[in-house]
PDB file of C-alpha atoms in Angstrom:
ATOM      1  CA  UNK A   1      94.457 109.735  77.513  1.00 48.00           C
ATOM      2  CA  UNK A   2      97.141 112.329  78.107  1.00 45.00           C
ATOM      3  CA  UNK A   3      96.906 114.390  74.926  1.00 53.00           C
ATOM      4  CA  UNK A   4      99.561 116.960  75.813  1.00 71.00           C
ATOM      5  CA  UNK A   5     102.862 116.065  74.158  1.00 84.00           C
ATOM      6  CA  UNK A   6     105.941 116.525  76.281  1.00 89.00           C
ATOM      7  CA  UNK A   7     108.769 118.822  75.192  1.00 92.00           C
ATOM      8  CA  UNK A   8     112.263 117.348  74.755  1.00 93.00           C
ATOM      9  CA  UNK A   9     113.522 115.707  77.923  1.00 94.00           C
ATOM     10  CA  UNK A  10     116.045 117.934  79.724  1.00 95.00           C
ATOM     11  CA  UNK A  11     119.382 116.170  80.365  1.00 95.00           C
ATOM     12  CA  UNK A  12     118.841 116.617  84.103  1.00 94.00           C
ATOM     13  CA  UNK A  13     115.852 114.274  83.900  1.00 95.00           C
ATOM     14  CA  UNK A  14     117.653 111.368  82.269  1.00 94.00           C
ATOM     15  CA  UNK A  15     116.951 109.152  85.292  1.00 94.00           C
ATOM     16  CA  UNK A  16     113.165 109.344  84.788  1.00 95.00           C
ATOM     17  CA  UNK A  17     113.012 108.820  81.025  1.00 95.00           C
ATOM     18  CA  UNK A  18     112.482 105.069  81.427  1.00 95.00           C
ATOM     19  CA  UNK A  19     109.544 105.565  83.788  1.00 97.00           C
ATOM     20  CA  UNK A  20     107.951 108.006  81.356  1.00 96.00           C
ATOM     21  CA  UNK A  21     108.434 105.601  78.469  1.00 95.00           C
ATOM     22  CA  UNK A  22     106.824 102.831  80.543  1.00 96.00           C
ATOM     23  CA  UNK A  23     103.878 105.170  81.119  1.00 96.00           C
ATOM     24  CA  UNK A  24     103.506 105.618  77.350  1.00 94.00           C
ATOM     25  CA  UNK A  25     103.604 101.870  76.798  1.00 94.00           C
ATOM     26  CA  UNK A  26     100.925 101.249  79.415  1.00 95.00           C
ATOM     27  CA  UNK A  27      98.555 104.122  78.566  1.00 94.00           C
ATOM     28  CA  UNK A  28      95.975 101.946  76.830  1.00 93.00           C
ATOM     29  CA  UNK A  29      96.494  98.664  78.669  1.00 92.00           C
ATOM     30  CA  UNK A  30      97.049  99.865  82.248  1.00 94.00           C
ATOM     31  CA  UNK A  31      96.171 103.571  82.516  1.00 95.00           C
ATOM     32  CA  UNK A  32      96.267 103.543  86.333  1.00 95.00           C
ATOM     33  CA  UNK A  33      99.829 102.247  86.333  1.00 96.00           C
ATOM     34  CA  UNK A  34     100.701 104.761  83.607  1.00 96.00           C
ATOM     35  CA  UNK A  35      99.312 107.553  85.808  1.00 97.00           C
ATOM     36  CA  UNK A  36     101.504 106.594  88.745  1.00 97.00           C
ATOM     37  CA  UNK A  37     104.567 106.234  86.508  1.00 97.00           C
ATOM     38  CA  UNK A  38     104.060 109.871  85.504  1.00 97.00           C
ATOM     39  CA  UNK A  39     103.428 110.888  89.112  1.00 97.00           C
ATOM     40  CA  UNK A  40     106.704 109.253  90.127  1.00 97.00           C
ATOM     41  CA  UNK A  41     108.494 111.060  87.292  1.00 97.00           C
ATOM     42  CA  UNK A  42     106.902 114.340  88.353  1.00 96.00           C
ATOM     43  CA  UNK A  43     107.869 113.989  92.005  1.00 96.00           C
ATOM     44  CA  UNK A  44     111.389 112.869  91.141  1.00 96.00           C
ATOM     45  CA  UNK A  45     111.827 115.641  88.575  1.00 96.00           C
ATOM     46  CA  UNK A  46     110.748 118.259  91.125  1.00 95.00           C
ATOM     47  CA  UNK A  47     113.485 117.050  93.461  1.00 95.00           C
ATOM     48  CA  UNK A  48     116.120 117.100  90.707  1.00 95.00           C
ATOM     49  CA  UNK A  49     115.472 120.543  89.205  1.00 94.00           C
ATOM     50  CA  UNK A  50     112.315 122.645  89.371  1.00 91.00           C
ATOM     51  CA  UNK A  51     113.938 126.017  88.643  1.00 92.00           C
ATOM     52  CA  UNK A  52     115.759 125.756  85.315  1.00 94.00           C
ATOM     53  CA  UNK A  53     113.442 127.091  82.558  1.00 95.00           C
ATOM     54  CA  UNK A  54     113.599 123.945  80.424  1.00 95.00           C
ATOM     55  CA  UNK A  55     112.911 121.777  83.474  1.00 95.00           C
ATOM     56  CA  UNK A  56     110.037 123.967  84.598  1.00 95.00           C
ATOM     57  CA  UNK A  57     108.510 123.793  81.110  1.00 95.00           C
ATOM     58  CA  UNK A  58     108.840 120.006  81.017  1.00 96.00           C
ATOM     59  CA  UNK A  59     107.356 119.569  84.497  1.00 96.00           C
ATOM     60  CA  UNK A  60     104.495 121.910  83.609  1.00 95.00           C
ATOM     61  CA  UNK A  61     103.557 119.794  80.578  1.00 95.00           C
ATOM     62  CA  UNK A  62     103.898 116.626  82.635  1.00 96.00           C
ATOM     63  CA  UNK A  63     101.557 118.129  85.208  1.00 95.00           C
ATOM     64  CA  UNK A  64      99.066 118.811  82.405  1.00 95.00           C
ATOM     65  CA  UNK A  65      99.195 115.119  81.476  1.00 94.00           C
ATOM     66  CA  UNK A  66      98.591 114.107  85.094  1.00 95.00           C
ATOM     67  CA  UNK A  67      95.659 116.490  85.444  1.00 95.00           C
ATOM     68  CA  UNK A  68      94.118 115.211  82.215  1.00 94.00           C
ATOM     69  CA  UNK A  69      94.438 111.613  83.370  1.00 94.00           C
ATOM     70  CA  UNK A  70      93.053 112.408  86.809  1.00 92.00           C
ATOM     71  CA  UNK A  71      90.044 114.066  85.195  1.00 93.00           C
ATOM     72  CA  UNK A  72      89.520 111.135  82.850  1.00 92.00           C
ATOM     73  CA  UNK A  73      89.855 108.434  85.531  1.00 88.00           C
ATOM     74  CA  UNK A  74      88.755 110.472  88.538  1.00 81.00           C
ATOM     75  CA  UNK A  75      86.075 107.960  89.537  1.00 87.00           C
ATOM     76  CA  UNK A  76      88.596 105.112  89.745  1.00 89.00           C
ATOM     77  CA  UNK A  77      89.417 104.178  93.359  1.00 90.00           C
ATOM     78  CA  UNK A  78      92.944 103.276  92.304  1.00 90.00           C
ATOM     79  CA  UNK A  79      93.440 106.956  91.461  1.00 92.00           C
ATOM     80  CA  UNK A  80      91.551 108.485  94.392  1.00 90.00           C
ATOM     81  CA  UNK A  81      92.733 106.146  97.176  1.00 90.00           C
ATOM     82  CA  UNK A  82      96.412 105.548  97.835  1.00 90.00           C
ATOM     83  CA  UNK A  83      95.885 102.108  99.366  1.00 90.00           C
ATOM     84  CA  UNK A  84      94.038 100.850  96.305  1.00 89.00           C
ATOM     85  CA  UNK A  85      96.491 102.560  93.952  1.00 92.00           C
ATOM     86  CA  UNK A  86      99.486 101.087  95.740  1.00 93.00           C
ATOM     87  CA  UNK A  87      98.000  97.586  95.576  1.00 91.00           C
ATOM     88  CA  UNK A  88      97.204  98.056  91.874  1.00 92.00           C
ATOM     89  CA  UNK A  89     100.753  99.119  90.942  1.00 95.00           C
ATOM     90  CA  UNK A  90     102.329  96.448  93.131  1.00 93.00           C
ATOM     91  CA  UNK A  91      99.993  93.901  91.589  1.00 89.00           C
ATOM     92  CA  UNK A  92     101.157  94.744  88.073  1.00 93.00           C
ATOM     93  CA  UNK A  93     104.821  94.868  89.092  1.00 94.00           C
ATOM     94  CA  UNK A  94     104.407  91.416  90.633  1.00 91.00           C
ATOM     95  CA  UNK A  95     102.832  90.124  87.419  1.00 90.00           C
ATOM     96  CA  UNK A  96     105.810  91.350  85.389  1.00 92.00           C
ATOM     97  CA  UNK A  97     108.268  89.929  87.905  1.00 93.00           C
ATOM     98  CA  UNK A  98     106.601  86.507  88.165  1.00 91.00           C
ATOM     99  CA  UNK A  99     106.328  86.146  84.395  1.00 92.00           C
ATOM    100  CA  UNK A 100     110.038  86.876  83.945  1.00 93.00           C
ATOM    101  CA  UNK A 101     111.061  84.756  86.933  1.00 92.00           C
ATOM    102  CA  UNK A 102     109.083  81.749  85.703  1.00 91.00           C
ATOM    103  CA  UNK A 103     110.578  82.079  82.217  1.00 93.00           C
ATOM    104  CA  UNK A 104     114.047  82.401  83.736  1.00 94.00           C
ATOM    105  CA  UNK A 105     113.711  79.337  85.959  1.00 90.00           C
ATOM    106  CA  UNK A 106     112.408  77.361  82.982  1.00 91.00           C
ATOM    107  CA  UNK A 107     115.493  78.356  80.982  1.00 92.00           C
ATOM    108  CA  UNK A 108     113.450  80.382  78.479  1.00 93.00           C
ATOM    109  CA  UNK A 109     115.666  83.405  77.814  1.00 94.00           C
ATOM    110  CA  UNK A 110     114.404  86.078  75.421  1.00 93.00           C
ATOM    111  CA  UNK A 111     113.903  89.812  75.084  1.00 93.00           C
ATOM    112  CA  UNK A 112     110.352  89.661  76.388  1.00 93.00           C
ATOM    113  CA  UNK A 113     111.418  88.284  79.760  1.00 94.00           C
ATOM    114  CA  UNK A 114     114.323  90.760  79.989  1.00 96.00           C
ATOM    115  CA  UNK A 115     111.797  93.530  79.322  1.00 95.00           C
ATOM    116  CA  UNK A 116     109.533  92.168  82.045  1.00 95.00           C
ATOM    117  CA  UNK A 117     112.325  92.067  84.650  1.00 96.00           C
ATOM    118  CA  UNK A 118     113.289  95.586  83.594  1.00 96.00           C
ATOM    119  CA  UNK A 119     109.731  96.909  83.799  1.00 96.00           C
ATOM    120  CA  UNK A 120     109.144  95.253  87.181  1.00 97.00           C
ATOM    121  CA  UNK A 121     112.139  97.116  88.603  1.00 97.00           C
ATOM    122  CA  UNK A 122     110.833 100.438  87.264  1.00 97.00           C
ATOM    123  CA  UNK A 123     107.360  99.846  88.691  1.00 97.00           C
ATOM    124  CA  UNK A 124     108.832  99.067  92.098  1.00 97.00           C
ATOM    125  CA  UNK A 125     110.544 102.468  91.844  1.00 97.00           C
ATOM    126  CA  UNK A 126     107.073 103.912  91.272  1.00 97.00           C
ATOM    127  CA  UNK A 127     105.797 102.346  94.508  1.00 97.00           C
ATOM    128  CA  UNK A 128     107.902 104.888  96.409  1.00 96.00           C
ATOM    129  CA  UNK A 129     105.216 107.514  95.672  1.00 96.00           C
ATOM    130  CA  UNK A 130     103.191 105.732  98.358  1.00 95.00           C
ATOM    131  CA  UNK A 131     105.983 105.618 100.925  1.00 94.00           C
ATOM    132  CA  UNK A 132     109.078 103.615 101.771  1.00 93.00           C
ATOM    133  CA  UNK A 133     109.493 100.294  99.993  1.00 93.00           C
ATOM    134  CA  UNK A 134     109.026  97.103 101.941  1.00 90.00           C
ATOM    135  CA  UNK A 135     112.152  94.996 102.323  1.00 90.00           C
ATOM    136  CA  UNK A 136     110.607  92.383 100.050  1.00 89.00           C
ATOM    137  CA  UNK A 137     109.954  94.867  97.254  1.00 92.00           C
ATOM    138  CA  UNK A 138     113.429  96.353  97.626  1.00 94.00           C
ATOM    139  CA  UNK A 139     114.871  92.859  97.162  1.00 93.00           C
ATOM    140  CA  UNK A 140     112.612  92.203  94.170  1.00 93.00           C
ATOM    141  CA  UNK A 141     113.814  95.430  92.563  1.00 95.00           C
ATOM    142  CA  UNK A 142     117.468  94.599  93.130  1.00 94.00           C
ATOM    143  CA  UNK A 143     117.019  91.080  91.786  1.00 94.00           C
ATOM    144  CA  UNK A 144     114.995  92.202  88.744  1.00 95.00           C
ATOM    145  CA  UNK A 145     117.583  94.856  87.836  1.00 95.00           C
ATOM    146  CA  UNK A 146     120.410  92.390  88.138  1.00 95.00           C
ATOM    147  CA  UNK A 147     118.616  89.649  86.182  1.00 95.00           C
ATOM    148  CA  UNK A 148     117.750  92.011  83.325  1.00 95.00           C
ATOM    149  CA  UNK A 149     121.385  93.091  83.037  1.00 95.00           C
ATOM    150  CA  UNK A 150     122.811  89.590  83.479  1.00 95.00           C
ATOM    151  CA  UNK A 151     120.598  87.883  80.880  1.00 96.00           C
ATOM    152  CA  UNK A 152     120.930  90.801  78.445  1.00 95.00           C
ATOM    153  CA  UNK A 153     124.729  90.656  78.654  1.00 95.00           C
ATOM    154  CA  UNK A 154     124.808  86.865  78.315  1.00 94.00           C
ATOM    155  CA  UNK A 155     122.675  86.887  75.175  1.00 94.00           C
ATOM    156  CA  UNK A 156     124.652  89.774  73.707  1.00 93.00           C
ATOM    157  CA  UNK A 157     127.880  87.844  74.233  1.00 94.00           C
ATOM    158  CA  UNK A 158     126.486  84.565  72.881  1.00 94.00           C
ATOM    159  CA  UNK A 159     126.511  82.912  76.304  1.00 94.00           C
ATOM    160  CA  UNK A 160     123.796  80.791  77.903  1.00 93.00           C
ATOM    161  CA  UNK A 161     122.547  82.370  81.152  1.00 94.00           C
ATOM    162  CA  UNK A 162     122.217  80.303  84.303  1.00 92.00           C
ATOM    163  CA  UNK A 163     118.564  80.086  85.385  1.00 91.00           C
ATOM    164  CA  UNK A 164     117.377  81.068  88.830  1.00 85.00           C
ATOM    165  CA  UNK A 165     119.151  82.961  91.610  1.00 82.00           C
ATOM    166  CA  UNK A 166     122.947  83.028  91.434  1.00 71.00           C
ATOM    167  CA  UNK A 167     125.540  85.518  92.634  1.00 63.00           C
ATOM    168  CA  UNK A 168     124.512  89.114  91.889  1.00 58.00           C
ATOM    169  CA  UNK A 169     127.800  90.768  91.029  1.00 54.00           C
ATOM    170  CA  UNK A 170     129.494  92.324  88.074  1.00 51.00           C
ATOM    171  CA  UNK A 171     126.551  93.184  85.844  1.00 54.00           C
ATOM    172  CA  UNK A 172     125.901  96.653  84.457  1.00 54.00           C
ATOM    173  CA  UNK A 173     122.320  97.854  84.000  1.00 55.00           C
ATOM    174  CA  UNK A 174     123.501 100.522  81.569  1.00 59.00           C
ATOM    175  CA  UNK A 175     123.282  98.378  78.428  1.00 57.00           C
ATOM    176  CA  UNK A 176     119.663  97.484  79.118  1.00 58.00           C
ATOM    177  CA  UNK A 177     118.777 101.131  79.713  1.00 62.00           C
ATOM    178  CA  UNK A 178     120.568 102.262  76.557  1.00 61.00           C
ATOM    179  CA  UNK A 179     118.824  99.659  74.443  1.00 59.00           C
ATOM    180  CA  UNK A 180     115.453 100.685  75.852  1.00 57.00           C
ATOM    181  CA  UNK A 181     116.245 104.362  75.294  1.00 57.00           C
ATOM    182  CA  UNK A 182     117.066 103.702  71.652  1.00 56.00           C
ATOM    183  CA  UNK A 183     113.863 101.741  71.041  1.00 53.00           C
ATOM    184  CA  UNK A 184     111.422 104.608  71.522  1.00 48.00           C
ATOM    185  CA  UNK A 185     111.126 108.364  71.758  1.00 46.00           C
ATOM    186  CA  UNK A 186     109.639 110.531  74.485  1.00 47.00           C
ATOM    187  CA  UNK A 187     109.549 113.699  72.433  1.00 42.00           C
ATOM    188  CA  UNK A 188     106.477 112.883  70.369  1.00 39.00           C
ATOM    189  CA  UNK A 189     104.430 111.620  73.280  1.00 41.00           C
ATOM    190  CA  UNK A 190     104.011 108.279  71.501  1.00 36.00           C
ATOM    191  CA  UNK A 191     105.782 104.961  71.712  1.00 35.00           C
ATOM    192  CA  UNK A 192     107.440 103.192  68.807  1.00 33.00           C
ATOM    193  CA  UNK A 193     105.932  99.767  68.011  1.00 32.00           C
ATOM    194  CA  UNK A 194     109.274  98.014  68.462  1.00 32.00           C
ATOM    195  CA  UNK A 195     109.282  98.892  72.128  1.00 38.00           C
ATOM    196  CA  UNK A 196     105.695  98.138  73.037  1.00 35.00           C
ATOM    197  CA  UNK A 197     105.615  94.936  71.007  1.00 34.00           C
ATOM    198  CA  UNK A 198     107.927  93.249  73.468  1.00 35.00           C
ATOM    199  CA  UNK A 199     105.022  93.294  75.913  1.00 36.00           C
ATOM    200  CA  UNK A 200     102.743  91.242  73.668  1.00 36.00           C
ATOM    201  CA  UNK A 201     101.532  88.116  75.405  1.00 35.00           C
ATOM    202  CA  UNK A 202     102.603  89.180  78.881  1.00 39.00           C
ATOM    203  CA  UNK A 203      99.324  88.766  80.737  1.00 36.00           C
ATOM    204  CA  UNK A 204      98.252  86.931  83.862  1.00 34.00           C
ATOM    205  CA  UNK A 205      97.313  83.989  81.645  1.00 35.00           C
ATOM    206  CA  UNK A 206     100.918  83.543  80.493  1.00 36.00           C
ATOM    207  CA  UNK A 207     102.236  83.166  84.027  1.00 36.00           C
ATOM    208  CA  UNK A 208     102.718  79.487  84.677  1.00 38.00           C
ATOM    209  CA  UNK A 209     102.547  77.982  88.191  1.00 40.00           C
ATOM    210  CA  UNK A 210     105.921  77.191  89.736  1.00 52.00           C
ATOM    211  CA  UNK A 211     107.044  75.420  92.923  1.00 51.00           C
ATOM    212  CA  UNK A 212     106.789  77.720  95.907  1.00 56.00           C
ATOM    213  CA  UNK A 213     108.209  77.773  99.394  1.00 60.00           C
ATOM    214  CA  UNK A 214     105.194  78.405 101.597  1.00 61.00           C
ATOM    215  CA  UNK A 215     106.075  80.242 104.817  1.00 61.00           C
ATOM    216  CA  UNK A 216     105.178  78.577 108.104  1.00 64.00           C
ATOM    217  CA  UNK A 217     102.215  80.054 109.914  1.00 63.00           C
ATOM    218  CA  UNK A 218     103.335  81.912 113.019  1.00 66.00           C
ATOM    219  CA  UNK A 219     102.142  79.582 115.805  1.00 65.00           C
ATOM    220  CA  UNK A 220     101.706  82.499 118.199  1.00 64.00           C
ATOM    221  CA  UNK A 221      98.872  83.814 116.035  1.00 61.00           C
ATOM    222  CA  UNK A 222      96.893  80.607 116.481  1.00 56.00           C
ATOM    223  CA  UNK A 223      96.626  81.063 120.239  1.00 57.00           C
ATOM    224  CA  UNK A 224      96.835  84.845 120.457  1.00 55.00           C
ATOM    225  CA  UNK A 225      93.903  86.741 121.875  1.00 54.00           C
ATOM    226  CA  UNK A 226      93.188  90.394 121.534  1.00 50.00           C
ATOM    227  CA  UNK A 227      93.928  92.209 124.763  1.00 49.00           C
ATOM    228  CA  UNK A 228      91.057  94.297 126.045  1.00 55.00           C
ATOM    229  CA  UNK A 229      93.078  97.491 126.019  1.00 65.00           C
ATOM    230  CA  UNK A 230      94.103  97.219 122.371  1.00 73.00           C
ATOM    231  CA  UNK A 231      92.531 100.077 120.450  1.00 80.00           C
ATOM    232  CA  UNK A 232      92.986 100.121 116.735  1.00 82.00           C
ATOM    233  CA  UNK A 233      93.318 103.478 115.027  1.00 83.00           C
ATOM    234  CA  UNK A 234      91.926 104.312 111.574  1.00 78.00           C
ATOM    235  CA  UNK A 235      95.514 103.984 110.320  1.00 78.00           C
ATOM    236  CA  UNK A 236      95.706 100.447 111.776  1.00 82.00           C
ATOM    237  CA  UNK A 237      92.514  99.464 109.976  1.00 83.00           C
ATOM    238  CA  UNK A 238      93.853 100.989 106.750  1.00 81.00           C
ATOM    239  CA  UNK A 239      97.103  99.025 107.044  1.00 80.00           C
ATOM    240  CA  UNK A 240      95.246  95.790 107.774  1.00 85.00           C
ATOM    241  CA  UNK A 241      93.042  96.434 104.765  1.00 84.00           C
ATOM    242  CA  UNK A 242      96.136  97.055 102.663  1.00 77.00           C
ATOM    243  CA  UNK A 243      97.671  93.713 103.692  1.00 81.00           C
ATOM    244  CA  UNK A 244      94.437  91.926 102.815  1.00 87.00           C
ATOM    245  CA  UNK A 245      94.377  93.620  99.397  1.00 77.00           C
ATOM    246  CA  UNK A 246      97.994  92.585  98.808  1.00 76.00           C
ATOM    247  CA  UNK A 247      97.107  89.021  99.759  1.00 81.00           C
ATOM    248  CA  UNK A 248      94.195  89.044  97.321  1.00 79.00           C
ATOM    249  CA  UNK A 249      96.410  90.420  94.572  1.00 68.00           C
ATOM    250  CA  UNK A 250      99.032  87.741  95.202  1.00 69.00           C
ATOM    251  CA  UNK A 251      96.422  84.977  94.976  1.00 74.00           C
ATOM    252  CA  UNK A 252      95.403  86.231  91.531  1.00 61.00           C
ATOM    253  CA  UNK A 253      98.874  85.218  90.388  1.00 58.00           C
ATOM    254  CA  UNK A 254      99.021  82.034  92.498  1.00 68.00           C
ATOM    255  CA  UNK A 255     101.704  83.507  94.748  1.00 73.00           C
ATOM    256  CA  UNK A 256     100.711  81.658  97.918  1.00 81.00           C
ATOM    257  CA  UNK A 257     103.818  82.709  99.830  1.00 79.00           C
ATOM    258  CA  UNK A 258     103.127  86.441  99.490  1.00 78.00           C
ATOM    259  CA  UNK A 259      99.445  85.899 100.270  1.00 82.00           C
ATOM    260  CA  UNK A 260     100.221  84.018 103.501  1.00 86.00           C
ATOM    261  CA  UNK A 261     102.775  86.597 104.610  1.00 82.00           C
ATOM    262  CA  UNK A 262     100.349  89.487 104.127  1.00 81.00           C
ATOM    263  CA  UNK A 263      97.437  87.704 105.786  1.00 87.00           C
ATOM    264  CA  UNK A 264      99.634  86.998 108.799  1.00 85.00           C
ATOM    265  CA  UNK A 265     100.628  90.666 108.961  1.00 86.00           C
ATOM    266  CA  UNK A 266      96.969  91.707 108.881  1.00 86.00           C
ATOM    267  CA  UNK A 267      96.017  89.148 111.543  1.00 86.00           C
ATOM    268  CA  UNK A 268      98.841  90.159 113.870  1.00 85.00           C
ATOM    269  CA  UNK A 269      97.950  93.826 113.530  1.00 83.00           C
ATOM    270  CA  UNK A 270      94.259  93.217 114.252  1.00 85.00           C
ATOM    271  CA  UNK A 271      94.970  90.980 117.247  1.00 84.00           C
ATOM    272  CA  UNK A 272      97.830  92.820 118.902  1.00 83.00           C
ATOM    273  CA  UNK A 273      97.620  96.333 117.516  1.00 82.00           C
ATOM    274  CA  UNK A 274     101.253  95.988 116.422  1.00 80.00           C
ATOM    275  CA  UNK A 275     102.964  95.069 113.185  1.00 77.00           C
TER     276      UNK A 275
END
């Protein structure tokens, strides 16, 4: 894995420290996701400050890590193809989100599920390296951030959180970020056990099925026919393929609603040439 240790994090890059720490935590378990966490940090850092000497030095070392990872995993389609990479990161973010959401709705409040909500929100940030977030992912990020802060603050204050969706006001994400920042260090290029241990047991096997609202199938798709003049571009085929990959990823985690939505998007695109 990335052998080059990073220098101390410049204060200007405070906003990306959590994404870099997530990369460290996932290096062995999910190296592809770790790669894109670093890529997000790199792209964001370049926008923040690429001229100050300390920032340039930090970004240079981060680039070395990315190059080392790309060389090591260069034959992995999730690294070489954006569509596959995007589906892979979204897949893992969804796994974190669903685990935490199922625990929340079951009234099982603990640090592991707070960590999972928190990580899901960071990984949805990372999806922006592939383009603009979908409305659904933007909502997932907002909800995950709020839930992490809300449950963290309730437990800290000795209160019992309310499970499931409730009003999303008045919660600060700062406490969660501070606690995460204190639990590990970026300077050494390694992660402290206390931080990574909160991930133990969070796998696809721990995600329990929950009641789902299945979206209605668009009736217009059942009778729609492809017009003769519709010509699909390579980009159209790529988007349709992406929706099918997302649907397949969702089915791995028994998320029927997301699978149906993406299959309908793919079908509409292939039939009409429009999204």
